[in-house]
Short mmCIF file of C-alpha atoms in Angstrom, two decimals:
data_model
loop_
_atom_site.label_atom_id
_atom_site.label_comp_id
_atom_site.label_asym_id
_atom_site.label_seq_id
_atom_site.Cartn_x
_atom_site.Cartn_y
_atom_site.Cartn_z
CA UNK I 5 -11.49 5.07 8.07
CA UNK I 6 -12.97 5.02 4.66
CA UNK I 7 -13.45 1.29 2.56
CA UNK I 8 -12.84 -0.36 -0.32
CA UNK I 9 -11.41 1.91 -2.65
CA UNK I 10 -10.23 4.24 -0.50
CA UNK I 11 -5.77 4.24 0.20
CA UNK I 12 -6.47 4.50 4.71
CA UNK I 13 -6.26 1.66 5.99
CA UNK I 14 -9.85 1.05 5.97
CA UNK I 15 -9.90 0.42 2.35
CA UNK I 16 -6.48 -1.72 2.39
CA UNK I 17 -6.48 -3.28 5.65
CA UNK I 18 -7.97 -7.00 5.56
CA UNK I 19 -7.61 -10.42 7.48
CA UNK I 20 -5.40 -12.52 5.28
CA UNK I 21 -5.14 -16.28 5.99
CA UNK I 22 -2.65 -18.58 4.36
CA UNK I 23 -1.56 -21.75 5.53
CA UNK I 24 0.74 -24.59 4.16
CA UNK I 25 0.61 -27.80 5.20
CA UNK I 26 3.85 -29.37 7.41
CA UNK I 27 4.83 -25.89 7.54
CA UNK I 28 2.94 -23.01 9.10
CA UNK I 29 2.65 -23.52 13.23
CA UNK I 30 -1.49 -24.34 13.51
CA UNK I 31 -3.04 -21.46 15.19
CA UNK I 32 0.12 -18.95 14.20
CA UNK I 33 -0.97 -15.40 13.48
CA UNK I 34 1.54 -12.77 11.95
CA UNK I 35 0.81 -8.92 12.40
CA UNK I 36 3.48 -7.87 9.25
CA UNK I 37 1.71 -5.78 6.73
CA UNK I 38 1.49 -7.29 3.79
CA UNK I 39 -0.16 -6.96 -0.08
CA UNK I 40 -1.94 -8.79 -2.82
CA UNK I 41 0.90 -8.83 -5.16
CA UNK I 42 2.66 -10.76 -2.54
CA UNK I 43 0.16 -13.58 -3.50
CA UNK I 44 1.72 -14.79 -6.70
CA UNK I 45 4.65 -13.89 -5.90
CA UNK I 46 4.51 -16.60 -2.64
CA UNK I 47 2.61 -19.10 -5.35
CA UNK I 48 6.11 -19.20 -7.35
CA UNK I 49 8.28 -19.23 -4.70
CA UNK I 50 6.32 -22.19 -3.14
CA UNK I 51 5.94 -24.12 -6.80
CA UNK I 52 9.77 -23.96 -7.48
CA UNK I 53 8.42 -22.00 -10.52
CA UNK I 54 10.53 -18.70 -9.79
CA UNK I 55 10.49 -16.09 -12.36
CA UNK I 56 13.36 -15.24 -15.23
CA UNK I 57 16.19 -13.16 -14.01
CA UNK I 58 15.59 -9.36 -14.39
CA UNK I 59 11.70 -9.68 -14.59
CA UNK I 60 10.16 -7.27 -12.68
CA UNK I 61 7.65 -8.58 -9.79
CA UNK I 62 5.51 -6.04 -7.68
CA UNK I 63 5.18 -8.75 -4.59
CA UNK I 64 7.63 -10.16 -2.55
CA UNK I 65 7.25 -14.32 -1.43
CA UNK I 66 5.36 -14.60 2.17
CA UNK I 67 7.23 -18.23 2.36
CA UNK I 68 9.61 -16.92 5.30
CA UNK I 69 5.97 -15.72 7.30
CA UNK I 70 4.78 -19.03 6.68
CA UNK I 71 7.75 -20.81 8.17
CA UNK I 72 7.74 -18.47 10.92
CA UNK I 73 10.89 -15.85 10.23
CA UNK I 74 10.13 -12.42 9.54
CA UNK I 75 9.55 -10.77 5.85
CA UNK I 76 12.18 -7.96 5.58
CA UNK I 77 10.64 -4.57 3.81
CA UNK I 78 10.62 -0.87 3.71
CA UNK I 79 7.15 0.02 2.65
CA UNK I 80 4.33 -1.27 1.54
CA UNK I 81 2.73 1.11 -2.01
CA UNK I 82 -0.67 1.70 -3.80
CA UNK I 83 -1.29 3.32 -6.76
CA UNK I 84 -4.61 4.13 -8.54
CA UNK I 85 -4.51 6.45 -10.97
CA UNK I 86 -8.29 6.07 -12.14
CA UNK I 87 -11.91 7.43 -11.09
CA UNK I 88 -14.59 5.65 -10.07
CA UNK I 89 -18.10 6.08 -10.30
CA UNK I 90 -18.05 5.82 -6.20
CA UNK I 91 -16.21 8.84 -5.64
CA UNK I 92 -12.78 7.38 -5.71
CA UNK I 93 -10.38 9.91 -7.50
CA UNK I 94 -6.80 9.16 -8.51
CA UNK I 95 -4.08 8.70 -5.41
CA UNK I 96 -0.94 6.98 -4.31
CA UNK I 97 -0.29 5.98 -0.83
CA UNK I 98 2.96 4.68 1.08
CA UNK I 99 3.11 3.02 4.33
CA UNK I 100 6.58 2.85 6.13
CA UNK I 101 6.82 1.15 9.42
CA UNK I 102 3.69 2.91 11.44
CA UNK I 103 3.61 5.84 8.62
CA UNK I 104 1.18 6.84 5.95
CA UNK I 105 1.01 9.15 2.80
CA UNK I 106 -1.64 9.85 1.11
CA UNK I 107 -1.46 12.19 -2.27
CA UNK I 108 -3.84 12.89 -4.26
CA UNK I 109 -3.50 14.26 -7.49
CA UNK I 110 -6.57 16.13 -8.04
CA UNK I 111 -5.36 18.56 -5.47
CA UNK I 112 -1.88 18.19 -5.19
CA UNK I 113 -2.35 16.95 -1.96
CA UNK I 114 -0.51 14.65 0.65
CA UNK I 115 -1.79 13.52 4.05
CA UNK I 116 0.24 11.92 6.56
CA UNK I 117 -0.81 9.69 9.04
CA UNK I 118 1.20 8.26 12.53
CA UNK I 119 -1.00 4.88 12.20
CA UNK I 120 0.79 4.01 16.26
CA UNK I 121 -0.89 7.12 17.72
CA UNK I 122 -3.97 7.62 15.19
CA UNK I 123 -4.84 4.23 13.61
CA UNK I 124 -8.37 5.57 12.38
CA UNK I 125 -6.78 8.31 10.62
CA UNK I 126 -8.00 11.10 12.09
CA UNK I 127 -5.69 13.72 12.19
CA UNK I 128 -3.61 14.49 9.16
CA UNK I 129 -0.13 15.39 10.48
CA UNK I 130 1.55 16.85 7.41
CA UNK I 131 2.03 20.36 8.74
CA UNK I 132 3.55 19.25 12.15
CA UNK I 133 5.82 16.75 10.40
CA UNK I 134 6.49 18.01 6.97
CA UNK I 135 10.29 16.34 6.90
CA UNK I 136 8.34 12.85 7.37
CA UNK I 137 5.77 14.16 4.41
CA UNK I 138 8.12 15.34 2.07
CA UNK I 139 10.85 11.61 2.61
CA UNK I 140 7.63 9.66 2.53
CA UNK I 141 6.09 11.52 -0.53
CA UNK I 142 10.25 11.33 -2.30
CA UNK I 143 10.03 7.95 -1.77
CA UNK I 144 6.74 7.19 -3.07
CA UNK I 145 7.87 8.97 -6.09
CA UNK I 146 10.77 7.17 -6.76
CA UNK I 147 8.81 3.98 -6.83
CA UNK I 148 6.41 5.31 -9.39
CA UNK I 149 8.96 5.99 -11.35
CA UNK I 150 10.82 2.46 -10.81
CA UNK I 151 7.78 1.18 -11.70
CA UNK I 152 6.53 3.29 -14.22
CA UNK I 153 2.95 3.99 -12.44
CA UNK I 154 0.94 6.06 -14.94
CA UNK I 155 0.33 9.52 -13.66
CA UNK I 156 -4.07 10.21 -14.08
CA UNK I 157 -5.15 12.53 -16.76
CA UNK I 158 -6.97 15.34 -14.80
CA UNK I 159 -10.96 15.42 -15.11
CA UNK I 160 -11.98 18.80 -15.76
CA UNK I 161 -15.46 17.61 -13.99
CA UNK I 162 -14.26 16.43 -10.44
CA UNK I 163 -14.31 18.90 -7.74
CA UNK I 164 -11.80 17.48 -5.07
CA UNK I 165 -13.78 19.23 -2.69
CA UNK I 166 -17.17 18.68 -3.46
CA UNK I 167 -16.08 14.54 -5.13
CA UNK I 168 -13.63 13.16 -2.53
CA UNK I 169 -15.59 10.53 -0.12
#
């Protein structure tokens, strides 16, 4: 659904290939979800370089993927809290496991997807599952505010209705 720019899958789902040499297993594939910020994050790891004690890093290393092992995490986030000229308006999204919330701040509005049973996001589920919605959308908060994600200014001349793609 959706494409670049968008927070479904369609706009934040894409091939990834990374290999290291000696390492990775030729021809190994890995179906773990994973993000950009996990790309530097994996360069410093792999360098030795680390990073100073207490500094804050938004990705996590991908070196135990490449070795084969699995890469331990709770959810995956997005945040943009921006317009763009091609209809994207502000929104913050949160996948857990096979889960996905979309809010948008425009409206005030969360969708939830069950990406196992609806992977083209068809069917926004928030009103059958509101407990999922409302842990999902607590602890999407809580990382905006661990992070301190800058909440969008409203734009008095975007219709969510008539603006969202």
């Amino acid at each position: 659904r959706a494409g670049t720019g968008s927070a479904y899958e369609g706009g934040v789902r894409v091939p990834f290939i990374m290999s290291w040499p000696e390492v990775t297993k030729p021809g190994s594939t890995s179906d773990v979800p994973v993000i950009t910020p996990d790309i530097p994050a994996t360069i410093l790891d792999l360098t030795g370089a680390g990073i100073e004690p207490g500094q804050p890093i938004d990705g996590r290393s991908l070196s135990p993927l490449l070795r084969g092992d699995t890469l331990a995490r709770e959810a995956l986030h997005w945040h943009y809290p921006h317009y763009h000229p091609g209809g994207a308006t502000p929104h913050s999204a949160i996948r857990a496991g096979n889960w996905r919330l979309v809010h948008f701040y425009e409206d005030d509005r969360d969708e939830l997807y069950d990406l196992a049973a609806d992977p083209g996001e068809t069917t926004d589920v928030a009103t059958e599952r509101p407990e999922k919605a409302a842990d999902l959308r607590r602890r999407l908060d809580t990382w905006l505010a661990d992070v301190g994600g800058q909440l969008p200014t409203p734009n008095p001349d975007v219709d969510p209705a008539r603006d969202r793609p």
